[in-house]
CSV table of C-alpha atoms in Angstrom, one decimal:
chain,number,residue,atom,x,y,z
A,1,MET,CA,117.3,126.3,77.3
A,2,LEU,CA,114.7,127.7,74.6
A,3,LYS,CA,111.8,126.6,77.2
A,4,THR,CA,112.6,128.9,79.4
A,5,ILE,CA,112.9,131.7,77.4
A,6,LYS,CA,109.9,130.6,75.2
A,7,LYS,CA,108.4,130.7,79.7
A,8,GLY,CA,109.5,133.7,80.3
A,9,PHE,CA,107.7,135.3,77.8
A,10,GLY,CA,105.0,134.1,78.6
A,11,ILE,CA,105.3,135.6,82.3
A,12,ALA,CA,106.0,138.6,81.3
A,13,ILE,CA,103.3,139.2,78.6
A,14,LEU,CA,100.9,137.6,82.0
A,15,SER,CA,101.8,140.5,84.6
A,16,ALA,CA,101.5,143.1,81.8
A,17,LEU,CA,97.5,141.6,81.9
A,18,MET,CA,97.7,141.5,85.7
A,19,ALA,CA,99.4,144.6,86.9
A,20,ASN,CA,96.1,146.3,84.6
A,21,SER,CA,93.7,146.8,87.6
A,22,ALA,CA,91.2,147.9,84.3
A,23,PHE,CA,90.2,143.5,84.0
A,24,SER,CA,89.6,143.2,87.5
A,25,GLN,CA,87.3,145.8,87.4
A,26,ASP,CA,86.0,145.2,84.4
A,27,THR,CA,85.2,141.2,84.7
A,28,ALA,CA,81.8,141.5,85.8
A,29,ALA,CA,81.0,144.0,82.9
A,30,ALA,CA,81.7,141.1,79.9
A,31,GLU,CA,80.1,138.7,81.2
A,32,LYS,CA,77.5,139.6,80.3
A,33,ASP,CA,78.6,140.2,76.9
A,34,THR,CA,77.3,137.2,74.6
A,35,SER,CA,79.4,138.2,71.6
A,36,THR,CA,80.1,136.0,69.1
A,37,ASP,CA,83.1,136.4,66.4
A,38,ILE,CA,82.4,139.8,64.5
A,39,GLY,CA,85.3,140.5,62.0
A,40,SER,CA,88.1,141.6,62.2
A,41,VAL,CA,90.1,144.7,62.9
A,42,LYS,CA,94.1,146.1,62.1
A,43,LEU,CA,95.2,148.2,65.2
A,44,THR,CA,98.7,150.3,65.2
A,45,LEU,CA,99.5,151.2,68.8
A,46,GLU,CA,97.3,154.8,67.4
A,47,GLN,CA,94.5,154.0,67.2
A,48,ALA,CA,94.7,151.1,69.6
A,49,LEU,CA,94.9,154.0,72.4
A,50,GLU,CA,92.4,156.2,70.5
A,51,TYR,CA,90.0,153.2,70.7
A,52,ALA,CA,90.1,152.7,73.7
A,53,THR,CA,89.8,156.0,75.6
A,54,THR,CA,86.3,156.2,74.3
A,55,ASN,CA,85.5,152.3,74.7
A,56,ASN,CA,87.2,151.1,77.9
A,57,ARG,CA,84.8,151.0,80.3
A,58,THR,CA,86.9,151.5,83.1
A,59,LEU,CA,87.8,154.5,81.1
A,60,LYS,CA,84.0,155.4,80.5
A,61,SER,CA,83.3,154.5,84.7
A,62,ALA,CA,86.0,157.6,85.1
A,63,ASP,CA,84.4,160.0,83.0
A,64,ILE,CA,81.0,159.2,85.4
A,65,ASP,CA,82.8,160.8,87.9
A,66,LEU,CA,84.3,163.4,86.6
A,67,GLU,CA,81.1,164.8,86.5
A,68,LEU,CA,80.4,164.1,89.4
A,69,LYS,CA,82.9,166.1,90.6
A,70,GLU,CA,82.4,168.5,88.3
A,71,ARG,CA,78.9,170.1,88.9
A,72,ALA,CA,79.5,169.4,92.7
A,73,SER,CA,82.3,172.3,92.1
A,74,LYS,CA,79.9,174.5,89.8
A,75,ASN,CA,76.8,174.4,91.9
A,76,ALA,CA,78.9,175.0,94.7
A,77,TRP,CA,77.2,177.7,95.6
A,78,ASN,CA,74.3,176.7,95.9
A,79,VAL,CA,74.4,177.0,99.9
A,80,PHE,CA,73.3,180.6,99.6
A,81,LEU,CA,70.5,179.8,97.8
A,82,PRO,CA,67.2,180.8,100.3
A,83,SER,CA,64.8,178.0,101.5
A,84,ILE,CA,60.8,178.3,99.4
A,85,GLN,CA,58.6,176.6,101.3
A,86,VAL,CA,54.4,177.3,99.8
A,87,SER,CA,51.7,175.1,102.0
A,88,GLY,CA,48.4,174.9,102.6
A,89,THR,CA,46.9,173.0,105.0
A,90,MET,CA,43.1,172.6,106.3
A,91,SER,CA,42.6,171.2,110.1
A,92,ARG,CA,39.7,169.5,111.6
A,93,ALA,CA,39.0,171.0,116.1
A,94,THR,CA,37.3,167.2,117.5
A,95,GLU,CA,36.3,169.3,120.7
A,96,TYR,CA,34.9,172.7,121.6
A,97,SER,CA,37.8,174.5,123.5
A,98,PRO,CA,38.7,177.9,124.0
A,99,SER,CA,41.0,178.7,120.9
A,100,SER,CA,37.8,177.6,118.9
A,101,ALA,CA,35.7,180.2,120.9
A,102,ALA,CA,38.3,182.8,120.3
A,103,THR,CA,38.6,182.1,117.1
A,104,SER,CA,34.4,181.7,116.4
A,105,GLN,CA,34.2,185.0,118.5
A,106,MET,CA,37.0,186.4,115.5
A,107,MET,CA,35.3,185.8,113.1
A,108,ASN,CA,32.6,186.5,113.7
A,109,THR,CA,33.1,190.4,115.1
A,110,ILE,CA,35.1,191.3,111.8
A,111,THR,CA,32.8,189.1,109.5
A,112,GLN,CA,29.1,189.9,111.5
A,113,GLY,CA,29.6,192.2,114.5
A,114,ALA,CA,29.6,191.6,117.9
A,115,TYR,CA,27.6,188.7,119.0
A,116,PRO,CA,27.6,185.9,121.7
A,117,LEU,CA,29.7,184.0,122.1
A,118,LYS,CA,29.8,179.9,121.0
A,119,THR,CA,30.0,177.5,123.5
A,120,ASP,CA,29.9,174.9,120.8
A,121,PHE,CA,30.0,174.2,116.8
A,122,GLU,CA,27.3,174.6,115.6
A,123,ASP,CA,27.6,171.8,112.1
A,124,GLU,CA,30.5,170.1,110.6
A,125,GLU,CA,31.5,173.2,109.0
A,126,ASP,CA,32.5,175.1,112.3
A,127,ARG,CA,35.4,172.5,113.2
A,128,TRP,CA,37.5,173.0,110.6
A,129,SER,CA,39.8,175.7,109.1
A,130,THR,CA,41.6,177.0,105.9
A,131,VAL,CA,45.9,178.4,106.7
A,132,GLY,CA,48.1,178.7,104.1
A,133,VAL,CA,51.9,179.5,104.5
A,134,ALA,CA,54.9,181.0,102.3
A,135,SER,CA,58.0,180.8,104.4
A,136,VAL,CA,61.6,182.3,103.1
A,137,GLY,CA,64.1,180.9,105.4
A,138,TRP,CA,67.9,182.4,104.4
A,139,THR,CA,71.1,181.3,106.5
A,140,PHE,CA,74.7,182.8,106.2
A,141,SER,CA,77.8,181.7,107.6
A,142,ALA,CA,81.9,181.8,107.3
A,143,ALA,CA,82.0,178.7,107.1
A,144,TYR,CA,79.9,178.6,103.0
A,145,ILE,CA,82.9,179.6,101.8
A,146,GLY,CA,85.2,177.0,102.7
A,147,GLN,CA,82.2,174.1,101.0
A,148,ILE,CA,82.9,175.7,98.2
A,149,LYS,CA,86.2,176.3,98.2
A,150,ALA,CA,86.1,172.2,99.5
A,151,ALA,CA,84.0,171.0,96.5
A,152,LYS,CA,86.5,173.0,93.9
A,153,ALA,CA,89.6,171.5,95.3
A,154,ALA,CA,87.9,167.8,94.7
A,155,TYR,CA,86.7,168.7,91.8
A,156,GLU,CA,90.9,169.8,90.7
A,157,SER,CA,91.6,166.5,93.0
A,158,GLY,CA,88.7,164.5,90.9
A,159,LYS,CA,90.5,165.7,87.7
A,160,ILE,CA,93.6,165.2,88.6
A,161,SER,CA,92.4,161.2,89.6
A,162,TYR,CA,90.7,160.6,86.0
A,163,GLU,CA,94.2,161.5,84.2
A,164,GLN,CA,95.8,159.0,87.0
A,165,SER,CA,93.3,155.9,85.2
A,166,GLN,CA,93.1,157.3,83.0
A,167,LYS,CA,98.0,157.6,82.0
A,168,SER,CA,97.6,153.9,84.0
A,169,THR,CA,95.2,152.5,81.8
A,170,LEU,CA,97.2,152.7,78.3
A,171,LEU,CA,100.2,152.0,79.8
A,172,ASN,CA,99.2,149.1,80.6
A,173,ILE,CA,97.5,149.5,77.0
A,174,LYS,CA,101.1,149.9,75.5
A,175,LYS,CA,103.1,147.4,77.8
A,176,LEU,CA,100.2,144.8,76.5
A,177,PHE,CA,100.6,145.7,72.9
A,178,TYR,CA,104.5,146.0,72.0
A,179,GLY,CA,104.3,142.3,74.5
A,180,LEU,CA,101.7,141.1,72.5
A,181,LEU,CA,104.1,141.7,69.5
A,182,VAL,CA,107.0,139.6,71.5
A,183,GLN,CA,104.7,136.7,71.4
A,184,GLN,CA,104.1,137.1,67.7
A,185,GLU,CA,108.0,136.9,66.7
A,186,ASN,CA,108.0,134.4,69.0
A,187,LEU,CA,105.6,132.1,67.1
A,188,LYS,CA,107.2,133.1,64.3
A,189,ILE,CA,110.0,131.7,65.0
A,190,GLN,CA,108.6,128.4,66.0
A,191,LYS,CA,107.1,128.6,63.2
A,192,ALA,CA,110.0,128.0,61.2
A,193,THR,CA,111.8,125.4,63.8
A,194,LEU,CA,108.4,123.8,62.7
A,195,GLU,CA,109.2,123.6,58.8
A,196,ASN,CA,112.5,123.8,59.2
A,197,ALA,CA,112.2,119.9,60.5
A,198,ARG,CA,109.5,118.9,58.6
A,199,GLN,CA,112.1,119.8,55.9
A,200,ARG,CA,114.5,117.8,57.1
A,201,MET,CA,112.2,115.0,57.8
A,202,VAL,CA,110.8,115.0,53.7
A,203,GLN,CA,114.9,115.3,53.2
A,204,ALA,CA,115.7,112.3,55.6
A,205,GLN,CA,112.4,109.7,54.1
A,206,THR,CA,113.9,110.6,50.2
A,207,SER,CA,117.8,110.0,51.6
A,208,TYR,CA,116.2,107.2,53.8
A,209,LYS,CA,114.4,105.6,50.6
A,210,ASN,CA,117.6,106.2,48.3
A,211,GLY,CA,119.3,104.1,50.8
A,212,ALA,CA,121.4,106.9,51.8
A,213,ILE,CA,121.3,107.3,55.9
A,214,PRO,CA,119.9,104.4,58.5
A,215,GLU,CA,116.9,104.2,59.9
A,216,LEU,CA,117.7,105.5,62.7
A,217,SER,CA,118.2,108.9,61.3
A,218,LEU,CA,114.7,109.2,59.4
A,219,LEU,CA,113.2,108.1,62.6
A,220,GLN,CA,114.8,111.1,64.9
A,221,THR,CA,114.0,114.0,62.2
A,222,GLN,CA,110.3,112.1,62.0
A,223,VAL,CA,110.3,112.7,66.7
A,224,ASN,CA,111.9,116.0,65.8
A,225,TYR,CA,109.2,117.2,64.0
A,226,GLN,CA,106.5,115.3,66.3
A,227,ASN,CA,107.6,117.5,69.1
A,228,THR,CA,107.3,120.5,67.9
A,229,LYS,CA,104.6,121.1,67.4
A,230,PRO,CA,102.7,120.5,70.4
A,231,ASP,CA,105.0,124.1,70.7
A,232,VAL,CA,103.6,125.5,68.6
A,233,GLU,CA,100.0,124.9,69.0
A,234,SER,CA,100.2,125.8,72.3
A,235,ALA,CA,101.9,129.5,71.5
A,236,GLU,CA,99.1,129.5,68.7
A,237,GLN,CA,96.4,129.0,71.8
A,238,SER,CA,98.2,131.4,73.4
A,239,LEU,CA,98.8,134.2,71.8
A,240,THR,CA,94.6,133.6,70.8
A,241,GLN,CA,93.6,134.5,74.1
A,242,ASN,CA,96.3,137.1,74.8
A,243,LEU,CA,94.3,139.1,72.0
A,244,ASP,CA,91.0,138.6,73.2
A,245,THR,CA,92.2,140.0,76.6
A,246,PHE,CA,93.1,142.8,74.4
A,247,ALA,CA,89.6,143.6,72.5
A,248,PHE,CA,88.7,143.0,76.0
A,249,LEU,CA,91.1,145.7,77.1
A,250,LEU,CA,90.2,148.2,74.2
A,251,GLY,CA,85.9,147.8,75.0
A,252,MET,CA,85.6,145.9,72.3
A,253,PRO,CA,83.4,143.2,71.3
A,254,VAL,CA,84.1,139.6,73.0
A,255,GLY,CA,85.1,137.8,69.4
A,256,THR,CA,86.4,140.5,68.2
A,257,VAL,CA,89.5,139.1,65.8
A,258,ILE,CA,92.9,141.2,65.7
A,259,GLU,CA,95.7,141.3,63.8
A,260,LEU,CA,98.5,144.7,65.5
A,261,ASP,CA,100.8,146.6,63.5
A,262,GLY,CA,103.9,147.2,64.6
A,263,THR,CA,107.5,146.7,65.5
A,264,ILE,CA,109.4,145.8,68.5
A,265,GLU,CA,112.1,148.3,67.8
A,266,PRO,CA,112.2,150.7,70.9
A,267,LYS,CA,113.5,154.7,70.7
A,268,TYR,CA,116.6,155.5,72.5
A,269,ILE,CA,116.8,158.4,74.4
A,270,ASP,CA,119.9,159.3,76.2
A,271,VAL,CA,119.1,161.0,79.7
A,272,THR,CA,120.5,161.7,83.0
A,273,GLU,CA,118.9,160.8,86.7
A,274,LYS,CA,119.7,164.7,87.1
A,275,GLU,CA,118.6,166.0,84.7
A,276,LEU,CA,114.9,164.1,84.4
A,277,ILE,CA,114.3,165.1,87.6
A,278,GLU,CA,114.6,169.1,87.7
A,279,LYS,CA,113.2,168.6,83.9
A,280,TYR,CA,109.7,166.1,84.6
A,281,GLY,CA,109.8,166.0,88.5
A,282,ASP,CA,106.9,168.4,88.8
A,283,ASN,CA,105.2,166.3,86.6
A,284,ASP,CA,104.7,162.9,88.4
A,285,LEU,CA,100.7,162.9,89.2
A,286,ASN,CA,101.5,161.6,92.2
A,287,ILE,CA,102.9,164.3,93.8
A,288,LYS,CA,100.2,166.9,92.5
A,289,SER,CA,97.6,164.0,93.8
A,290,LEU,CA,98.9,164.5,97.8
A,291,GLN,CA,99.5,168.2,97.2
A,292,SER,CA,95.9,168.5,96.5
A,293,SER,CA,94.9,166.3,99.2
A,294,ILE,CA,97.1,168.8,101.6
A,295,GLU,CA,95.8,171.7,99.6
A,296,SER,CA,92.0,170.1,100.7
A,297,VAL,CA,92.9,169.0,104.6
A,298,LYS,CA,93.9,173.0,104.8
A,299,ILE,CA,90.9,174.0,103.0
A,300,GLY,CA,88.2,171.4,105.6
A,301,VAL,CA,90.9,173.2,108.5
A,302,ASN,CA,89.8,177.0,107.3
A,303,ALA,CA,86.6,176.2,107.1
A,304,LEU,CA,86.0,174.7,110.4
A,305,LYS,CA,88.1,177.2,111.4
A,306,LEU,CA,85.2,179.5,110.9
A,307,GLY,CA,82.6,178.3,111.6
A,308,THR,CA,83.8,178.1,114.8
A,309,TRP,CA,84.5,182.0,115.9
A,310,THR,CA,82.0,183.4,113.0
A,311,PRO,CA,78.4,183.9,113.8
A,312,ALA,CA,75.9,182.5,111.8
A,313,LEU,CA,72.8,184.8,110.2
A,314,ALA,CA,69.4,183.2,109.9
A,315,VAL,CA,66.5,185.6,108.0
A,316,ASN,CA,63.0,183.9,108.2
A,317,TYR,CA,60.3,185.4,106.8
A,318,ALA,CA,56.6,183.7,107.1
A,319,TRP,CA,53.3,185.4,105.8
A,320,GLN,CA,50.3,182.9,107.1
A,321,PRO,CA,46.4,183.7,106.5
A,322,ALA,CA,44.3,181.8,107.7
A,323,TYR,CA,40.3,182.7,106.0
A,324,ILE,CA,37.5,184.1,108.9
A,325,GLY,CA,34.8,184.1,106.2
A,326,ASP,CA,31.6,183.9,107.4
A,327,LYS,CA,31.2,180.9,104.5
A,328,GLY,CA,33.2,178.6,106.3
A,329,ALA,CA,36.3,176.7,105.6
A,330,PHE,CA,35.0,175.0,102.9
A,331,HIS,CA,34.1,177.6,100.8
A,332,PHE,CA,37.0,180.1,101.0
A,333,TRP,CA,37.9,179.6,97.4
A,334,GLY,CA,35.4,181.9,97.6
A,335,ASP,CA,36.7,184.7,98.8
A,336,ILE,CA,40.9,184.6,97.8
A,337,GLY,CA,41.7,188.6,97.0
A,338,LYS,CA,39.6,189.7,99.7
A,339,ASP,CA,41.2,191.3,102.9
A,340,GLU,CA,39.2,191.1,104.9
A,341,LYS,CA,37.7,187.7,104.4
A,342,TRP,CA,42.0,186.6,106.0
A,343,TYR,CA,43.9,187.4,108.8
A,344,ASP,CA,47.6,187.2,108.2
A,345,SER,CA,49.6,185.9,111.3
A,346,GLY,CA,53.0,185.7,109.5
A,347,SER,CA,56.5,187.6,111.3
A,348,LEU,CA,59.8,188.2,110.4
A,349,SER,CA,62.7,187.2,112.5
A,350,LEU,CA,67.0,187.6,112.4
A,351,THR,CA,68.7,185.3,113.9
A,352,LEU,CA,72.0,185.8,114.8
A,353,ALA,CA,73.6,182.3,116.4
A,354,TRP,CA,77.0,181.5,118.3
A,355,ASN,CA,78.1,177.9,119.4
A,356,ILE,CA,80.5,178.7,122.6
A,357,THR,CA,81.2,175.3,123.1
A,358,ASN,CA,83.1,175.0,119.7
A,359,MET,CA,85.5,177.6,120.9
A,360,LEU,CA,85.9,175.6,124.5
A,361,PRO,CA,89.8,173.8,123.4
A,362,TRP,CA,88.4,170.4,124.5
A,363,SER,CA,85.4,170.5,122.1
A,364,SER,CA,85.1,168.4,119.3
A,365,ASN,CA,84.7,170.4,117.0
A,366,GLN,CA,88.3,171.5,119.0
A,367,GLN,CA,88.9,168.0,118.6
A,368,LYS,CA,89.1,167.6,115.5
A,369,ILE,CA,90.8,170.6,113.9
A,370,LYS,CA,94.0,169.4,115.9
A,371,ASP,CA,93.1,165.7,114.0
A,372,TYR,CA,92.8,168.1,111.0
A,373,ASP,CA,96.7,169.6,112.0
A,374,GLN,CA,98.4,166.1,112.5
A,375,GLN,CA,96.9,163.8,109.3
A,376,LEU,CA,98.0,167.8,107.6
A,377,LYS,CA,101.8,167.1,109.2
A,378,GLN,CA,101.7,163.6,108.0
A,379,LEU,CA,100.5,164.4,104.4
A,380,GLU,CA,103.8,166.8,103.9
A,381,ILE,CA,105.7,163.3,105.7
A,382,SER,CA,104.0,161.5,103.0
A,383,LEU,CA,105.1,164.0,99.9
A,384,GLU,CA,108.4,164.0,101.0
A,385,THR,CA,109.2,160.3,100.6
A,386,LEU,CA,107.4,160.3,97.7
A,387,LYS,CA,109.4,162.5,96.5
A,388,GLU,CA,112.8,161.2,97.5
A,389,ASN,CA,111.4,156.9,95.8
A,390,GLN,CA,111.1,159.5,92.9
A,391,LYS,CA,114.6,160.3,92.6
A,392,VAL,CA,114.2,155.9,93.2
A,393,GLU,CA,112.6,155.1,90.6
A,394,VAL,CA,113.9,157.6,88.4
A,395,ARG,CA,117.5,156.4,88.5
A,396,LYS,CA,116.6,152.6,88.4
A,397,ALA,CA,114.8,153.3,85.4
A,398,VAL,CA,117.7,155.0,83.9
A,399,ASP,CA,119.7,152.4,84.6
A,400,THR,CA,117.4,149.6,83.0
A,401,LEU,CA,117.6,151.3,80.2
A,402,ASN,CA,121.0,151.9,80.3
A,403,LEU,CA,122.3,147.8,80.1
A,404,ALA,CA,119.7,147.5,78.1
A,405,LYS,CA,120.6,149.5,75.7
A,406,ALA,CA,124.4,147.7,76.0
A,407,GLN,CA,122.2,144.6,76.2
A,408,ILE,CA,120.5,145.3,72.6
A,409,ASP,CA,124.4,146.8,71.3
A,410,ALA,CA,125.6,143.4,72.2
A,411,MET,CA,123.2,140.6,71.0
A,412,GLY,CA,121.4,142.6,68.0
A,413,ARG,CA,126.4,140.7,67.2
A,414,ASN,CA,125.9,137.5,69.1
A,415,VAL,CA,122.1,136.7,66.5
A,416,THR,CA,124.3,137.7,63.6
A,417,LEU,CA,127.2,134.8,64.4
A,418,ALA,CA,124.6,132.9,65.9
A,419,GLN,CA,123.3,132.9,62.0
A,420,ARG,CA,125.7,132.4,60.5
A,421,ALA,CA,127.1,129.4,62.7
A,422,TYR,CA,123.2,127.8,62.2
A,423,ASP,CA,124.0,128.9,58.7
A,424,SER,CA,127.0,126.7,58.2
A,425,THR,CA,126.4,123.8,60.1
A,426,TYR,CA,123.1,123.4,58.4
A,427,ARG,CA,125.7,123.1,54.9
A,428,GLN,CA,127.6,120.6,56.9
A,429,TYR,CA,124.0,118.2,57.9
A,430,ARG,CA,123.1,118.2,53.6
A,431,ASN,CA,126.6,117.3,53.1
A,432,GLY,CA,126.8,114.7,55.7
A,433,GLN,CA,129.5,116.0,57.4
A,434,THR,CA,127.5,116.4,60.7
A,435,GLU,CA,124.7,115.1,62.7
A,436,LEU,CA,121.3,116.0,63.2
A,437,LEU,CA,121.7,116.6,66.8
A,438,ASN,CA,124.3,119.5,66.0
A,439,LEU,CA,122.6,121.5,63.3
A,440,ARG,CA,119.8,120.8,65.9
A,441,ASP,CA,122.3,122.8,68.4
A,442,ALA,CA,123.1,126.0,65.7
A,443,GLU,CA,119.6,125.6,65.4
A,444,THR,CA,118.6,126.7,69.4
A,445,SER,CA,121.5,129.0,69.9
A,446,LEU,CA,120.1,131.1,66.8
A,447,ASN,CA,116.4,131.1,69.0
A,448,GLN,CA,117.8,131.7,72.2
A,449,ALA,CA,119.8,134.8,70.2
A,450,LYS,CA,116.9,135.9,68.9
A,451,LEU,CA,114.0,135.9,71.0
A,452,GLY,CA,116.7,137.3,74.0
A,453,LEU,CA,117.2,140.9,71.3
A,454,LEU,CA,113.6,140.2,71.8
A,455,ASN,CA,113.3,140.7,75.3
A,456,GLN,CA,116.1,142.9,75.8
A,457,LYS,CA,113.5,145.2,73.4
A,458,TYR,CA,110.8,144.8,75.2
A,459,GLN,CA,112.5,145.2,78.8
A,460,TYR,CA,113.6,149.0,77.2
A,461,ILE,CA,110.2,149.4,75.6
A,462,SER,CA,108.9,148.8,79.6
A,463,ALA,CA,111.3,150.2,81.4
A,464,LEU,CA,111.1,154.0,78.9
A,465,LEU,CA,107.2,153.6,79.5
A,466,ASP,CA,107.9,153.3,83.2
A,467,LEU,CA,110.0,156.2,83.7
A,468,GLU,CA,108.1,158.3,81.5
A,469,ASN,CA,104.3,157.2,83.3
A,470,THR,CA,107.2,157.8,86.8
A,471,LEU,CA,107.4,161.7,85.3
A,472,ASN,CA,103.8,162.4,83.2
A,473,THR,CA,105.5,163.2,79.9
A,474,SER,CA,106.6,161.8,76.8
A,475,LEU,CA,110.7,161.6,76.3
A,476,SER,CA,110.3,159.1,73.3
A,477,GLU,CA,109.7,162.1,71.6
């Protein structure tokens, strides 16, 4: 029975480890850390949480994600920035063409007066032309307003996601902290049992030498001691490995030796399911996240509708100077600033565009709007389901708390009785009034009572942590 309880504690702690998604996500980062033992540190729960908030790798990654969304939200207005471009082009004509002749005639007329039209290039420089372009374009669509709102909604949703990630990580750290405390207490009990077995063996050796007990009794104490040692060594190794995992989860270098400073003493609360739902039901981060998703879909639908039923305005201005000086294309820089040497073929345009196809009921645009409407209905159903599920989870948590508290009270009394029974049996054993088997049974019953009490205290703490996480509030304070 005692081994079954010990196994139960191992499963509980392993579950706490597996529940942490950060463990699987950060495995690759851990493999790169080749640090060795760097010393030891003593941590309370508050210190562990504070350290993890700053150094946990999953939370660091979540910080970056939030920064990306924050920057996108702050600069969402940049859709209204104009497009400004400046370029310069020098081009070479390979064949003489009417356009080349027209350009040559214009250059002769402006710079040297009317000359006969050229029929061929006179030299290499005549083949080249120099043109510059400076353009400014600005486009406005009512859908841009929706895009800005969507970016801000994404940031708000990102803040909720970050808080969820932080709450989940810290919750697992709290559970693991208390789970390790339980494991430490379990190890202390096993070590005390081992020490008792050793003292009985020493006593039996003395009694055997004095002829007070037969050799069989001595052998029984020796076998009992040797059988107990592997359990203690295995428990020590398991605790060390789990402490290493805890250090990794906090973001500490591999090899850091951690000593936990805390107790398994729950803070009891007296609440009802109805009271908790009315007071803290809206604090649930899962509900907030779903509400944020609904709001984002609504913004997306409105932006799509605005883009469909309102036109887009485009304003463009281009200044395109072409060099027509008599010095040739290669010497344009010498006449910069001389208006008579440059020809401007720029333009100003105002365009109002309206996509009529998007207004048709069977167009892809309208189908997207209908899809969004259906998704919105699904999200609203999911929100309703989530709220109902919250009531179920809160009720289960409250029932678990009440049951655990009742069992803690009962097991506390059971530990007292088991201790008295063990003390009485031990006195009888020393006086030779009972056998070793009876003493071992009494010791096993005492250990079972102690471990059962620790287990129920851990169950209460774990259920309270889950309840606080569900309602996103601190009930123990």
